[in-house]
mmCIF file of C-alpha atoms in Angstrom:
data_model
loop_
_atom_site.group_PDB
_atom_site.id
_atom_site.type_symbol
_atom_site.label_atom_id
_atom_site.label_comp_id
_atom_site.label_asym_id
_atom_site.label_seq_id
_atom_site.Cartn_x
_atom_site.Cartn_y
_atom_site.Cartn_z
ATOM 1 C CA MET A 20 186.942 -106.744 134.746
ATOM 2 C CA ALA A 21 184.389 -105.827 132.158
ATOM 3 C CA SER A 22 184.406 -102.110 131.192
ATOM 4 C CA ASP A 23 180.750 -101.840 131.997
ATOM 5 C CA THR A 24 181.327 -102.757 135.760
ATOM 6 C CA LEU A 25 180.230 -100.191 138.159
ATOM 7 C CA TYR A 26 181.270 -99.439 141.637
ATOM 8 C CA LEU A 27 179.104 -98.141 144.387
ATOM 9 C CA GLY A 28 180.273 -95.892 147.220
ATOM 10 C CA ILE A 29 178.346 -95.156 150.412
ATOM 11 C CA ASP A 30 179.341 -92.375 152.744
ATOM 12 C CA TYR A 31 177.326 -92.750 156.128
ATOM 13 C CA GLY A 32 177.366 -89.221 157.823
ATOM 14 C CA GLY A 33 175.600 -87.905 160.901
ATOM 15 C CA THR A 34 172.951 -86.220 158.878
ATOM 16 C CA ALA A 35 172.970 -87.737 155.369
ATOM 17 C CA ILE A 36 173.955 -90.769 153.515
ATOM 18 C CA LYS A 37 175.703 -90.178 150.298
ATOM 19 C CA LEU A 38 175.550 -92.622 147.454
ATOM 20 C CA GLY A 39 177.495 -92.380 144.494
ATOM 21 C CA LEU A 40 177.855 -94.916 141.398
ATOM 22 C CA VAL A 41 181.025 -94.657 139.429
ATOM 23 C CA ASP A 42 182.440 -96.410 136.195
ATOM 24 C CA ALA A 43 185.696 -98.513 135.868
ATOM 25 C CA GLU A 44 187.449 -95.274 135.018
ATOM 26 C CA GLY A 45 186.092 -93.526 138.164
ATOM 27 C CA ASN A 46 183.678 -91.305 136.139
ATOM 28 C CA LEU A 47 180.347 -90.363 138.131
ATOM 29 C CA VAL A 48 177.469 -91.989 136.914
ATOM 30 C CA GLN A 49 174.821 -90.996 139.109
ATOM 31 C CA LYS A 50 174.774 -89.766 142.935
ATOM 32 C CA THR A 51 171.995 -89.189 145.552
ATOM 33 C CA SER A 52 171.409 -88.929 149.261
ATOM 34 C CA LEU A 53 169.272 -90.366 151.955
ATOM 35 C CA VAL A 54 168.686 -88.873 155.497
ATOM 36 C CA SER A 55 170.763 -90.589 158.168
ATOM 37 C CA GLU A 56 168.745 -92.785 160.610
ATOM 38 C CA PRO A 57 169.666 -95.444 163.211
ATOM 39 C CA LEU A 58 170.326 -98.754 161.605
ATOM 40 C CA LYS A 59 170.326 -101.167 164.431
ATOM 41 C CA ASP A 60 167.930 -103.902 163.520
ATOM 42 C CA ASP A 61 166.695 -106.218 160.934
ATOM 43 C CA VAL A 62 163.763 -104.045 159.734
ATOM 44 C CA THR A 63 165.780 -100.707 159.267
ATOM 45 C CA CYS A 64 168.933 -102.385 157.788
ATOM 46 C CA LYS A 65 167.003 -104.475 155.156
ATOM 47 C CA SER A 66 165.182 -101.251 154.353
ATOM 48 C CA PHE A 67 168.450 -99.461 153.895
ATOM 49 C CA ALA A 68 169.733 -102.091 151.700
ATOM 50 C CA SER A 69 166.771 -102.077 149.720
ATOM 51 C CA ASP A 70 166.961 -98.374 149.342
ATOM 52 C CA VAL A 71 170.553 -98.655 148.166
ATOM 53 C CA GLU A 72 169.587 -101.409 145.517
ATOM 54 C CA ALA A 73 166.793 -99.146 144.308
ATOM 55 C CA PHE A 74 169.167 -96.426 143.628
ATOM 56 C CA VAL A 75 171.323 -98.676 141.590
ATOM 57 C CA CYS A 76 168.366 -100.046 139.703
ATOM 58 C CA GLY A 77 167.034 -96.475 139.288
ATOM 59 C CA THR A 78 170.133 -95.699 137.250
ATOM 60 C CA GLY A 79 169.391 -98.442 134.646
ATOM 61 C CA ALA A 80 171.999 -100.650 135.982
ATOM 62 C CA ASN A 81 171.552 -104.148 137.886
ATOM 63 C CA PRO A 82 173.030 -105.274 141.258
ATOM 64 C CA SER A 83 174.957 -107.766 139.089
ATOM 65 C CA ASP A 84 176.717 -104.816 137.344
ATOM 66 C CA ILE A 85 178.400 -103.733 140.543
ATOM 67 C CA GLY A 86 181.873 -104.767 140.990
ATOM 68 C CA GLY A 87 182.584 -103.495 144.439
ATOM 69 C CA VAL A 88 180.988 -101.439 147.374
ATOM 70 C CA GLY A 89 182.790 -99.162 149.571
ATOM 71 C CA LEU A 90 181.121 -98.178 152.753
ATOM 72 C CA ALA A 91 182.809 -95.008 154.414
ATOM 73 C CA VAL A 92 181.823 -94.777 158.226
ATOM 74 C CA PRO A 93 182.709 -91.993 160.699
ATOM 75 C CA GLY A 94 184.831 -93.776 163.430
ATOM 76 C CA ILE A 95 187.108 -96.518 163.709
ATOM 77 C CA VAL A 96 187.222 -99.754 161.553
ATOM 78 C CA ALA A 97 188.834 -102.654 162.922
ATOM 79 C CA ASP A 98 188.695 -106.198 161.684
ATOM 80 C CA GLY A 99 186.292 -105.073 158.557
ATOM 81 C CA ILE A 100 183.687 -103.744 161.329
ATOM 82 C CA GLY A 101 183.164 -100.005 162.098
ATOM 83 C CA HIS A 102 182.951 -98.833 165.748
ATOM 84 C CA THR A 103 181.181 -95.594 165.392
ATOM 85 C CA PRO A 104 180.128 -94.108 168.825
ATOM 86 C CA ASN A 105 178.558 -91.047 167.177
ATOM 87 C CA VAL A 106 176.055 -93.002 165.004
ATOM 88 C CA ASP A 107 173.541 -95.653 165.800
ATOM 89 C CA VAL A 108 174.391 -98.191 163.334
ATOM 90 C CA ASP A 109 175.091 -101.981 163.585
ATOM 91 C CA TRP A 110 177.635 -102.426 160.828
ATOM 92 C CA ALA A 111 177.613 -105.996 160.724
ATOM 93 C CA LEU A 112 173.790 -106.247 160.021
ATOM 94 C CA VAL A 113 174.047 -103.424 157.506
ATOM 95 C CA LEU A 114 176.847 -105.586 155.754
ATOM 96 C CA LYS A 115 174.733 -108.618 155.945
ATOM 97 C CA TYR A 116 171.795 -106.899 154.022
ATOM 98 C CA LEU A 117 174.036 -105.186 151.517
ATOM 99 C CA GLN A 118 175.804 -108.488 150.672
ATOM 100 C CA SER A 119 172.240 -109.934 150.407
ATOM 101 C CA ALA A 120 171.408 -107.367 147.868
ATOM 102 C CA PHE A 121 174.457 -107.395 145.942
ATOM 103 C CA SER A 122 175.505 -110.936 146.260
ATOM 104 C CA ASP A 123 179.185 -112.011 145.266
ATOM 105 C CA VAL A 124 180.385 -108.599 145.378
ATOM 106 C CA SER A 125 183.457 -107.420 147.150
ATOM 107 C CA MET A 126 182.447 -104.903 150.163
ATOM 108 C CA ARG A 127 184.827 -102.864 151.990
ATOM 109 C CA ILE A 128 184.138 -100.757 155.157
ATOM 110 C CA LEU A 129 186.864 -98.103 156.017
ATOM 111 C CA ASN A 130 187.007 -94.706 158.221
ATOM 112 C CA ASP A 131 185.469 -91.650 156.053
ATOM 113 C CA ALA A 132 188.533 -89.528 156.436
ATOM 114 C CA ASN A 133 190.726 -92.357 154.867
ATOM 115 C CA ALA A 134 188.151 -93.007 152.295
ATOM 116 C CA ALA A 135 188.162 -89.372 150.985
#
């Protein structure tokens, strides 16, 4: 992997969504947070993916600079999909739009406690 490859971490919490961009050595490049909201339909999931892409572009990076995306969720993860009764999110739809924004990028969804 190229040394200029960046990695995106997304932590979806009950009140805030934290985004962090790190370099290949794990150094924090930039971070931000968004207000958590239900992500249950095409409109909200596409808007969320656009916000994440805008964050990346706002750092001066391009979506093509991203080598991987990790999505930490508060609940059980099985078969690559989160089951999160405490937040109103369709994870398969979120992943669909994130994959569209960051094409050909490896994406993983995992439990937030395990991600920490």
